[in-house]
Short mmCIF file of C-alpha atoms in Angstrom, two decimals:
data_model
loop_
_atom_site.label_atom_id
_atom_site.label_comp_id
_atom_site.label_asym_id
_atom_site.label_seq_id
_atom_site.Cartn_x
_atom_site.Cartn_y
_atom_site.Cartn_z
CA MET A 96 32.26 2.49 -16.05
CA ASN A 97 28.58 1.93 -15.59
CA PHE A 98 28.01 -1.51 -14.11
CA SER A 99 28.58 -2.57 -10.77
CA HIS A 100 31.14 -5.34 -11.54
CA THR A 101 33.57 -6.31 -13.61
CA LYS A 102 34.11 -9.76 -14.82
CA ASN A 103 36.17 -11.46 -12.41
CA GLN A 104 34.38 -9.45 -9.48
CA TYR A 105 30.85 -10.74 -11.04
CA LEU A 106 32.79 -14.38 -10.69
CA THR A 107 34.32 -13.92 -7.25
CA SER A 108 30.59 -12.76 -6.19
CA PHE A 109 29.44 -16.38 -7.00
CA LYS A 110 32.66 -18.66 -5.66
CA ASN A 111 31.51 -16.66 -2.99
CA LYS A 112 28.63 -17.87 -2.37
CA ASN A 113 27.15 -14.80 -1.31
CA ASN A 114 23.76 -13.24 -2.00
CA PHE A 115 24.36 -10.28 -4.19
CA ILE A 116 23.22 -7.39 -6.79
CA PHE A 117 25.11 -6.91 -10.17
CA PHE A 118 23.21 -3.44 -11.53
CA LYS A 119 23.78 -0.53 -13.97
CA LYS A 120 23.74 3.34 -13.70
CA ILE A 121 22.60 5.77 -16.04
CA LYS A 122 23.49 9.54 -14.35
CA LYS A 123 20.79 11.02 -16.81
CA PHE A 124 18.45 9.45 -18.01
CA LYS A 125 16.54 11.36 -20.61
CA SER A 126 13.12 9.79 -20.82
CA ASP A 127 9.89 9.13 -19.05
CA PRO A 128 9.98 5.17 -17.63
CA ILE A 129 6.51 5.45 -16.53
CA PRO A 130 4.78 3.88 -19.38
CA GLU A 131 7.22 1.51 -20.31
CA PHE A 132 7.30 -0.01 -16.89
CA ILE A 133 2.75 0.07 -17.00
CA ASN A 134 4.15 -2.57 -19.86
CA ILE A 135 6.59 -4.27 -17.95
CA VAL A 136 3.68 -5.00 -14.99
CA GLU A 137 1.23 -5.68 -17.84
CA ASN A 138 2.96 -8.44 -19.15
CA ASN A 139 4.56 -10.05 -16.64
CA ASN A 140 3.44 -12.01 -13.68
CA PHE A 141 4.81 -11.10 -9.78
CA SER A 142 5.48 -7.51 -11.05
CA PHE A 143 4.42 -4.55 -9.95
CA LEU A 144 4.87 -0.41 -10.66
CA TYR A 145 5.40 1.77 -7.46
CA GLU A 146 5.74 5.89 -7.85
CA SER A 147 4.28 8.47 -5.53
CA VAL A 148 2.84 11.99 -6.57
CA GLU A 149 3.01 13.92 -3.71
CA LYS A 150 0.58 17.26 -2.17
CA GLY A 151 -1.18 16.35 -5.43
CA LYS A 152 1.45 17.59 -7.91
CA GLU A 153 5.18 16.91 -6.36
CA LYS A 154 6.88 13.86 -7.66
CA GLY A 155 7.95 11.30 -4.33
CA ARG A 156 11.75 10.40 -5.01
CA TYR A 157 11.79 7.31 -6.47
CA SER A 158 9.69 5.05 -9.08
CA ILE A 159 10.21 1.42 -8.52
CA CYS A 160 9.38 -1.10 -11.26
CA GLY A 161 9.98 -5.00 -10.56
CA TYR A 162 9.02 -8.79 -11.39
CA ASN A 163 9.48 -11.64 -12.21
CA THR A 164 10.54 -13.05 -8.45
CA ILE A 165 13.21 -15.59 -6.87
CA LYS A 166 11.84 -15.52 -3.51
CA THR A 167 8.44 -16.22 -2.74
CA ILE A 168 6.87 -15.79 0.80
CA GLN A 169 2.87 -16.32 0.46
CA ILE A 170 0.33 -16.84 3.55
CA ASN A 171 -2.87 -18.52 2.05
CA ASN A 172 -6.08 -17.67 2.76
CA ARG A 173 -8.40 -19.54 6.01
CA LYS A 174 -10.86 -20.55 4.40
CA LYS A 175 -12.88 -20.05 7.81
CA ALA A 176 -12.17 -17.23 10.10
CA LYS A 177 -12.81 -19.48 12.71
CA GLU A 178 -10.99 -22.75 11.85
CA LYS A 179 -8.71 -23.02 14.89
CA LYS A 180 -6.15 -25.36 13.02
CA LEU A 181 -5.16 -23.36 9.65
CA SER A 182 -5.09 -20.22 11.61
CA SER A 183 -2.82 -21.70 13.92
CA THR A 184 -0.73 -23.18 10.87
CA ASN A 185 -1.02 -19.50 9.52
CA LYS A 186 0.04 -17.74 13.12
CA ASN A 187 3.50 -20.13 12.80
CA ALA A 188 4.16 -18.74 9.38
CA PHE A 189 3.66 -15.08 9.86
CA LEU A 190 5.87 -15.46 13.20
CA LYS A 191 8.97 -16.82 10.80
CA ILE A 192 8.46 -14.35 8.63
CA ASP A 193 10.97 -11.87 10.28
CA ARG A 194 13.29 -14.89 10.36
CA THR A 195 12.46 -15.99 6.28
CA ILE A 196 13.55 -12.65 5.41
CA SER A 197 16.80 -11.97 7.73
CA LYS A 198 18.06 -14.75 5.75
CA TYR A 199 17.91 -13.29 2.24
CA LYS A 200 20.75 -10.22 2.74
CA PHE A 201 22.45 -8.84 -0.15
CA LEU A 202 25.31 -8.21 -0.51
CA LYS A 203 24.96 -3.96 -2.12
CA ASP A 204 26.55 -1.03 -3.17
CA LYS A 205 25.40 1.36 -0.66
CA LYS A 206 24.91 3.51 -3.21
CA LEU A 207 22.39 1.93 -3.86
CA PRO A 208 18.63 3.34 -3.74
CA PRO A 209 17.00 1.63 -0.37
CA MET A 210 14.60 -0.84 -1.76
CA ALA A 211 17.35 -2.91 -3.23
CA GLY A 212 17.62 -6.22 -2.05
CA ALA A 213 13.77 -5.25 -0.47
CA PHE A 214 11.02 -8.05 -0.42
CA PHE A 215 7.96 -5.87 -2.52
CA GLY A 216 4.28 -6.59 -1.83
CA TYR A 217 1.27 -6.82 0.43
CA ILE A 218 -0.27 -8.27 4.28
CA SER A 219 -4.08 -8.17 4.50
CA TYR A 220 -5.63 -6.95 7.77
CA GLU A 221 -6.50 -10.21 8.71
CA ASN A 222 -3.40 -10.42 9.50
CA ILE A 223 -4.42 -9.10 12.45
CA TYR A 224 -5.63 -12.53 13.89
CA ASN A 225 -2.28 -13.62 14.08
CA ILE A 226 -1.20 -11.45 16.81
CA GLU A 227 -4.59 -10.76 18.28
CA ASP A 228 -7.09 -13.16 19.66
CA ILE A 229 -9.90 -10.96 17.78
CA SER A 230 -12.15 -13.40 15.25
CA LYS A 231 -14.87 -14.56 16.90
CA PHE A 232 -17.28 -14.66 13.46
CA LYS A 233 -17.35 -16.97 10.55
CA LYS A 234 -17.13 -14.89 7.19
CA LYS A 235 -17.40 -14.80 3.67
CA ASN A 236 -14.21 -14.63 2.03
CA THR A 237 -15.24 -13.47 -1.69
CA LEU A 238 -12.13 -13.11 -3.29
CA MET A 239 -9.43 -15.88 -2.02
CA THR A 240 -6.73 -13.61 -2.19
CA PRO A 241 -3.70 -14.88 -0.04
CA GLU A 242 -3.30 -13.13 2.87
CA LEU A 243 0.33 -12.37 2.41
CA ILE A 244 2.24 -12.24 -0.40
CA LEU A 245 6.13 -10.89 0.01
CA PHE A 246 9.09 -11.59 -3.36
CA ILE A 247 11.94 -10.16 -3.84
CA PRO A 248 12.16 -9.49 -8.03
CA GLN A 249 14.45 -10.22 -10.16
CA ILE A 250 14.77 -7.84 -12.20
CA LEU A 251 14.57 -4.10 -9.81
CA ILE A 252 14.33 -0.53 -12.19
CA VAL A 253 14.52 2.59 -9.51
CA TYR A 254 13.99 6.22 -11.43
CA ASP A 255 15.88 8.31 -9.34
CA ASN A 256 12.99 11.80 -10.11
CA VAL A 257 15.68 13.81 -8.16
CA SER A 258 19.28 12.90 -9.58
CA ASN A 259 17.09 11.67 -13.14
CA SER A 260 19.80 8.85 -12.59
CA LEU A 261 17.86 5.14 -13.65
CA TYR A 262 19.59 2.03 -11.94
CA ILE A 263 18.32 -1.42 -13.37
CA LEU A 264 19.03 -4.25 -10.42
CA LYS A 265 19.32 -7.55 -11.26
CA HIS A 266 19.66 -9.71 -7.94
CA PHE A 267 21.48 -13.11 -7.42
CA LEU A 268 21.15 -16.20 -4.90
CA SER A 269 23.71 -17.07 -3.52
CA GLY A 270 23.45 -21.72 -4.30
CA VAL A 271 23.28 -21.14 -8.05
CA LYS A 272 25.76 -24.32 -9.59
CA LYS A 273 26.51 -22.37 -12.60
CA ALA A 274 26.57 -18.60 -12.93
CA GLN A 275 25.06 -16.79 -16.06
CA GLU A 276 27.30 -15.60 -18.40
CA TYR A 277 28.88 -12.31 -17.55
CA GLU A 278 27.77 -10.79 -20.74
CA GLN A 279 24.91 -11.89 -20.96
CA VAL A 280 23.90 -10.15 -17.65
CA LEU A 281 25.43 -6.97 -19.26
CA ASN A 282 23.22 -7.60 -22.51
CA GLU A 283 20.65 -7.93 -20.79
CA LEU A 284 20.25 -4.85 -18.39
CA ASN A 285 21.44 -3.19 -22.03
CA ASP A 286 18.37 -4.40 -23.41
CA ILE A 287 16.17 -3.46 -21.00
CA GLU A 288 17.79 0.22 -20.65
CA ASN A 289 17.01 0.42 -24.95
CA ASN A 290 13.13 -0.78 -24.18
CA LEU A 291 12.63 2.27 -21.92
CA TYR A 292 13.61 4.21 -24.27
CA LYS A 293 10.85 2.96 -26.75
CA LYS A 294 8.23 5.16 -27.46
CA VAL A 295 4.50 3.44 -26.40
CA ASN A 296 1.77 4.52 -28.52
CA ASN A 297 -0.84 4.61 -25.54
CA GLN A 298 -3.88 5.60 -27.02
CA ALA A 299 -5.25 8.89 -25.88
CA ILE A 300 -7.80 9.41 -22.70
CA ASN A 301 -10.66 11.14 -23.00
CA LEU A 302 -11.17 11.95 -18.91
CA ASP A 303 -14.77 13.31 -19.19
CA LYS A 304 -15.84 10.31 -21.62
CA LYS A 305 -17.63 7.76 -19.19
CA LYS A 306 -19.64 4.60 -18.84
CA ARG A 307 -21.87 3.96 -15.95
CA LEU A 308 -20.95 0.74 -14.05
CA LYS A 309 -23.76 -1.10 -12.64
CA ILE A 310 -22.91 -1.45 -8.70
CA LYS A 311 -23.56 -3.50 -6.28
CA SER A 312 -22.63 -3.77 -2.84
CA ASN A 313 -22.09 -6.68 -0.29
CA ILE A 314 -24.68 -4.68 1.54
CA THR A 315 -27.33 -3.31 2.15
CA LYS A 316 -27.40 0.88 2.47
CA SER A 317 -30.57 -0.42 5.17
CA LYS A 318 -28.43 -2.66 6.82
CA PHE A 319 -25.20 -0.44 6.58
CA ILE A 320 -26.24 2.34 8.38
CA ASN A 321 -28.29 -0.05 11.27
CA ASN A 322 -24.33 -0.92 11.56
CA ILE A 323 -23.71 2.01 12.19
CA LYS A 324 -26.50 2.68 14.95
CA LYS A 325 -24.87 -0.51 16.87
CA ALA A 326 -21.52 1.06 16.37
CA LYS A 327 -22.88 4.48 18.10
CA LYS A 328 -24.27 2.43 21.09
CA TYR A 329 -20.91 0.69 21.53
CA ILE A 330 -19.45 4.09 21.46
CA LYS A 331 -21.80 5.58 24.11
CA ALA A 332 -21.78 2.77 26.53
CA GLY A 333 -17.73 3.62 26.65
CA ASP A 334 -16.62 0.69 24.63
CA ILE A 335 -14.94 2.14 22.33
CA PHE A 336 -14.45 6.59 20.47
CA GLN A 337 -14.60 5.22 17.40
CA VAL A 338 -15.24 2.43 14.64
CA VAL A 339 -14.70 2.45 11.02
CA PRO A 340 -17.39 0.10 9.94
CA SER A 341 -16.93 -0.78 5.66
CA GLN A 342 -18.62 -2.54 2.80
CA ARG A 343 -16.84 -3.78 -0.52
CA PHE A 344 -18.87 -2.53 -3.90
CA GLU A 345 -18.38 -5.03 -6.84
CA THR A 346 -18.73 -4.61 -10.64
CA ASN A 347 -18.15 -6.35 -13.89
CA PHE A 348 -14.77 -4.81 -15.78
CA LYS A 349 -13.52 -6.49 -18.48
CA SER A 350 -10.62 -4.75 -18.80
CA LYS A 351 -6.24 -4.68 -17.75
CA GLY A 352 -5.49 -3.34 -14.40
CA SER A 353 -2.75 -1.53 -16.70
CA SER A 354 -5.75 1.23 -18.67
CA LEU A 355 -7.67 1.97 -14.32
CA TYR A 356 -3.56 2.25 -13.18
CA LYS A 357 -3.31 4.93 -16.50
CA VAL A 358 -6.64 6.57 -15.61
CA LEU A 359 -6.26 6.68 -11.49
CA ARG A 360 -3.11 8.20 -12.30
CA LEU A 361 -4.75 11.11 -13.77
CA THR A 362 -7.41 11.87 -12.32
CA ASN A 363 -6.14 10.69 -8.39
CA PRO A 364 -2.17 11.39 -7.91
CA SER A 365 -1.56 10.43 -5.09
CA PRO A 366 1.66 10.20 -1.66
CA PHE A 367 1.15 5.77 -2.83
CA MET A 368 0.20 4.89 -5.99
CA TYR A 369 0.46 1.14 -7.14
CA TYR A 370 0.06 -1.31 -9.91
CA PHE A 371 0.60 -5.70 -8.59
CA ASN A 372 0.36 -8.51 -11.02
CA LEU A 373 0.50 -11.41 -9.03
CA PRO A 374 -1.25 -14.14 -10.02
CA ASN A 375 -4.96 -14.43 -10.42
CA PHE A 376 -5.63 -10.44 -9.47
CA GLN A 377 -4.26 -7.82 -10.17
CA ILE A 378 -3.96 -4.66 -7.43
CA VAL A 379 -4.48 -1.12 -8.06
CA GLY A 380 -4.64 1.32 -5.93
CA SER A 381 -3.13 5.60 -5.41
CA SER A 382 -3.51 5.37 -1.33
CA PRO A 383 -2.52 8.97 1.05
CA GLU A 384 -1.75 7.91 4.11
CA ILE A 385 1.88 6.00 5.61
CA LEU A 386 0.67 2.46 7.43
CA VAL A 387 4.39 2.18 8.59
CA ARG A 388 8.01 3.98 7.46
CA LEU A 389 10.88 2.78 9.17
CA ARG A 390 14.43 4.76 7.69
CA SER A 391 17.43 4.21 9.71
CA ASP A 392 15.51 2.87 12.88
CA LEU A 393 13.44 6.17 12.04
CA ILE A 394 10.15 4.98 12.54
CA THR A 395 7.63 7.21 11.50
CA LEU A 396 3.49 6.83 11.41
CA ARG A 397 1.17 9.34 9.40
CA PRO A 398 -2.61 9.66 10.52
CA ILE A 399 -4.58 11.04 8.12
CA ALA A 400 -8.17 11.78 9.34
CA GLY A 401 -10.57 15.07 8.22
CA THR A 402 -11.19 15.55 4.26
CA ARG A 403 -12.91 18.49 2.43
CA PRO A 404 -12.90 18.74 -1.10
CA ARG A 405 -10.73 20.85 -2.80
CA GLY A 406 -12.27 24.01 -3.59
CA LYS A 407 -12.67 25.73 -7.80
CA ASN A 408 -10.23 28.69 -7.42
CA ILE A 409 -8.20 30.35 -4.16
CA LYS A 410 -10.78 31.61 -2.23
CA GLN A 411 -13.06 28.73 -2.09
CA ASP A 412 -9.72 26.57 -1.33
CA ARG A 413 -9.52 28.80 1.45
CA LYS A 414 -12.62 28.25 2.95
CA TYR A 415 -12.78 24.55 2.84
CA GLU A 416 -9.22 24.90 4.70
CA LEU A 417 -10.68 26.96 7.79
CA ASP A 418 -13.89 24.90 7.53
CA LEU A 419 -11.88 21.50 8.25
CA LEU A 420 -9.75 22.78 11.20
CA SER A 421 -12.67 24.31 13.16
CA ASP A 422 -14.30 21.95 12.58
CA GLU A 423 -15.08 20.27 15.91
CA LYS A 424 -15.86 16.42 15.23
CA GLU A 425 -13.16 16.24 12.72
CA THR A 426 -10.90 17.41 14.63
CA SER A 427 -11.67 15.77 17.75
CA GLU A 428 -11.52 12.32 15.60
CA HIS A 429 -7.38 13.24 14.03
CA LEU A 430 -6.74 14.00 17.97
CA MET A 431 -8.42 10.76 18.79
CA LEU A 432 -6.08 9.26 16.31
CA LEU A 433 -3.18 10.58 16.39
CA ASP A 434 -3.19 9.43 20.34
CA LEU A 435 -3.69 6.13 18.87
CA GLY A 436 -0.56 6.88 16.06
CA ARG A 437 1.85 8.28 19.50
CA ASN A 438 0.37 4.73 21.01
CA ASP A 439 1.76 2.87 18.47
CA VAL A 440 5.42 4.85 18.18
CA GLY A 441 5.52 4.10 21.88
CA LYS A 442 4.90 0.78 21.66
CA VAL A 443 7.93 -0.56 20.04
CA ALA A 444 10.14 3.02 20.42
CA LYS A 445 12.26 4.33 23.14
CA LYS A 446 10.48 6.12 25.08
CA SER A 447 11.80 10.03 25.07
CA THR A 448 12.09 9.89 21.63
CA VAL A 449 8.56 9.55 20.54
CA SER A 450 7.71 12.72 19.07
CA VAL A 451 5.19 14.74 17.11
CA THR A 452 7.27 16.18 14.33
CA ALA A 453 4.01 18.21 12.65
CA LYS A 454 0.01 18.82 14.34
CA PHE A 455 -2.97 18.92 12.04
CA ILE A 456 -1.42 19.74 8.82
CA ILE A 457 -3.45 20.86 5.78
CA GLU A 458 -2.15 18.88 2.96
CA LYS A 459 -4.22 18.97 -0.87
CA TYR A 460 -4.23 16.50 -3.38
CA SER A 461 -5.86 16.78 -6.62
CA HIS A 462 -9.23 16.25 -5.16
CA VAL A 463 -9.49 17.03 -1.35
CA MET A 464 -7.62 18.29 0.76
CA HIS A 465 -6.95 16.30 4.61
CA LEU A 466 -6.11 17.68 8.20
CA VAL A 467 -2.18 15.47 8.52
CA SER A 468 -0.02 14.55 12.12
CA ASN A 469 3.61 13.07 11.98
CA VAL A 470 4.76 11.26 14.98
CA THR A 471 8.28 9.58 14.92
CA GLY A 472 10.23 7.57 17.20
CA LYS A 473 13.89 5.73 16.85
CA LEU A 474 12.96 1.76 17.22
CA LYS A 475 14.53 -0.01 20.36
CA LYS A 476 17.38 -2.94 20.40
CA ASN A 477 16.12 -6.11 19.62
CA ILE A 478 12.77 -4.83 18.09
CA SER A 479 12.69 -6.15 14.43
CA THR A 480 11.11 -4.72 11.26
CA ILE A 481 7.80 -6.54 11.70
CA GLU A 482 7.47 -6.45 15.08
CA ALA A 483 7.96 -2.72 14.03
CA LEU A 484 5.25 -2.92 11.09
CA MET A 485 2.40 -4.58 13.54
CA ALA A 486 2.60 -1.85 16.47
CA GLY A 487 1.18 0.62 13.88
CA PHE A 488 -0.93 -2.35 11.95
CA PRO A 489 -3.98 -2.25 11.16
CA ALA A 490 -3.75 2.17 11.17
CA GLY A 491 -6.24 3.79 13.38
CA THR A 492 -8.32 5.47 10.28
CA VAL A 493 -8.73 1.77 8.97
CA SER A 494 -10.58 0.26 12.37
CA GLY A 495 -10.62 3.17 15.18
CA ALA A 496 -10.15 3.71 18.87
CA PRO A 497 -9.16 1.77 21.34
CA LYS A 498 -7.80 -0.14 18.47
CA ILE A 499 -8.53 -3.62 19.67
CA ARG A 500 -12.27 -3.29 20.46
CA ALA A 501 -12.89 -1.35 17.89
CA MET A 502 -11.29 -4.11 15.65
CA GLN A 503 -13.41 -6.81 17.51
CA ILE A 504 -16.65 -4.50 16.88
CA ILE A 505 -15.58 -4.34 13.05
CA ASP A 506 -15.39 -8.65 13.26
CA GLU A 507 -19.58 -8.38 14.72
CA LEU A 508 -20.96 -6.18 11.89
CA GLU A 509 -18.44 -7.30 8.81
CA SER A 510 -19.44 -10.79 7.61
CA GLU A 511 -16.88 -10.49 4.62
CA VAL A 512 -13.75 -10.70 5.92
CA ARG A 513 -11.68 -7.51 4.52
CA GLY A 514 -8.35 -9.22 2.60
CA ILE A 515 -6.45 -6.98 0.72
CA TYR A 516 -7.91 -3.56 2.20
CA ALA A 517 -7.05 -2.08 5.40
CA GLY A 518 -3.79 -3.64 5.26
CA GLY A 519 -0.08 -2.17 3.99
CA ILE A 520 1.71 -2.52 0.42
CA GLY A 521 5.14 -1.48 0.11
CA TYR A 522 8.70 -2.98 0.86
CA ILE A 523 10.75 -4.65 4.23
CA SER A 524 14.65 -4.42 3.62
CA PRO A 525 15.86 -7.32 5.55
CA ASP A 526 18.24 -4.60 6.81
CA GLY A 527 15.73 -2.70 8.58
CA ASP A 528 14.06 -0.71 5.94
CA MET A 529 10.51 -0.43 5.18
CA ASP A 530 7.96 2.04 3.19
CA THR A 531 4.70 1.01 3.90
CA CYS A 532 1.02 2.40 3.06
CA ILE A 533 -2.51 1.85 4.42
CA VAL A 534 -4.25 0.29 1.40
CA LEU A 535 -6.91 2.65 0.55
CA ARG A 536 -8.52 4.45 -2.51
CA THR A 537 -7.42 0.91 -3.90
CA GLY A 538 -9.10 -1.87 -6.78
CA ILE A 539 -8.84 -5.50 -6.94
CA ILE A 540 -9.18 -7.22 -10.55
CA THR A 541 -9.86 -11.13 -10.47
CA LYS A 542 -12.11 -13.12 -12.68
CA ASN A 543 -13.56 -9.98 -14.79
CA LYS A 544 -14.65 -8.31 -11.38
CA LEU A 545 -13.73 -4.92 -10.11
CA TYR A 546 -13.63 -4.66 -6.19
CA VAL A 547 -13.44 -1.85 -4.47
CA GLN A 548 -13.77 -1.46 -0.37
CA ALA A 549 -14.24 1.92 1.30
CA GLY A 550 -15.24 2.75 5.66
CA GLY A 551 -15.91 5.73 7.38
CA GLY A 552 -15.28 6.47 10.83
CA VAL A 553 -17.68 6.54 12.99
CA VAL A 554 -17.86 9.12 16.60
CA TYR A 555 -20.39 10.13 19.13
CA ASP A 556 -22.23 12.25 17.20
CA SER A 557 -21.69 11.20 13.77
CA ASP A 558 -24.72 11.22 11.72
CA PRO A 559 -25.58 7.05 9.86
CA GLU A 560 -26.93 8.82 6.91
CA LEU A 561 -23.61 10.72 5.80
CA GLU A 562 -21.23 8.31 7.05
CA TYR A 563 -22.95 5.61 4.54
CA MET A 564 -22.15 8.50 1.37
CA GLU A 565 -18.86 9.03 3.34
CA THR A 566 -18.35 4.79 2.41
CA VAL A 567 -19.73 6.11 -1.32
CA ASN A 568 -17.59 9.17 -2.20
CA LYS A 569 -13.96 7.95 -1.06
CA ALA A 570 -15.04 4.33 -3.81
CA LYS A 571 -15.36 6.67 -6.45
CA ALA A 572 -12.34 7.55 -6.69
CA VAL A 573 -11.56 4.16 -8.37
CA LEU A 574 -15.34 3.52 -9.25
CA ASN A 575 -14.52 7.15 -11.34
CA ALA A 576 -11.09 5.38 -13.32
CA ALA A 577 -13.23 2.66 -14.35
CA GLU A 578 -15.71 4.22 -15.65
CA ILE A 579 -13.45 6.48 -17.70
CA VAL A 580 -11.73 3.56 -18.70
CA LEU A 581 -14.85 1.76 -20.37
CA GLY A 582 -15.90 4.79 -21.73
CA ASN A 583 -12.71 4.76 -23.62
CA ASN A 584 -12.65 1.17 -24.13
CA LEU A 585 -9.00 1.03 -22.79
#
């Protein structure tokens, strides 16, 4: 039987008033589900696509699509960072997230993928203000996106790239007065499967065909360079070792988020790729870096710091690799962030279990190579999933070290809230599993505008001009994709 429940089992689950998951498993799915996943997200609110292309070419295990929320946790943005009353409200709401998530555990087959029954969404950078007393300056909030959105999709489709199995899940919450007819559920899941087999007529994309964008920043170049100089003064004074100021780029963009995603997954494949369609805005991203991962009580952080372009051939590629490994500035900056990651894991893990499982390794992607390390630890008892997340939030690679003082300096230097940029995106399960990435190389589409934010790590011997250009170059991953979208009239 392809379905998880017989009719009697299905009706019994309703009578017992349990949250449960009804699903269909197709053992060998012989089609590419991604084109239809993109269509689903484009045409449904509270929907998402989440996939992975690791190390530039290898697919991550799961490609995930979900839509039609049955439970949403949302914390709306504060109008001003200094409004104490609203800040207090947000803090209380934030601290209740764990309790809310824990109420939505599902009875489910243990063989289902780990994200079955999970909340999907994002947590904005400013949520750190609900934990630490950092913000002192009034800030503009141009995008007005909520501080946090997490939701359980009614329908979740998971494709296992290892076994080629496809799971089509429907989540049912307790308390429903009348059960949906069993045959209706079967037909619904069968229809979803049949749609996934349909061939999607996608327009061919010419990656060389671009239309130049008119781009503006929320800060002038001279002011940004002055901010870098201010940051270096704090470093020389001993306040910090590193800080990551950023700027936000803006351009007109009347195309769909689905078009941007289609191009971005071709031009900048990454370990964390996502496309969210939410009320009034869309998120399209291609991030290289884990924020916090939690599986079977094993917490993982994976700091990335240090970048070189890919070479045109094997010889040049090797040259850039050796250059990166021998660059004292890059390696010392990476070591700082590795130490910070070890400290973050140590906050919530049993001390004897904190381990650096990979150190200063080179990971190669389609356009760049990065210097990467890996830190793990076994979670202490009575530490919640959200507590584990916040131990590493925000990542040192988007804030600095020491983290609290670096964030205070960012608060001083940046005139607008960061919002989704430098926050986290992914899933959190009531069962304790979690997989989140840092929001990097990401575009926010709202009101016919595209916003892309990027930062650069400033250390003692940083060159302000080069640090400015680093932020420009990082933003190009998304902005170049947008130029291809417009050039192809997608």
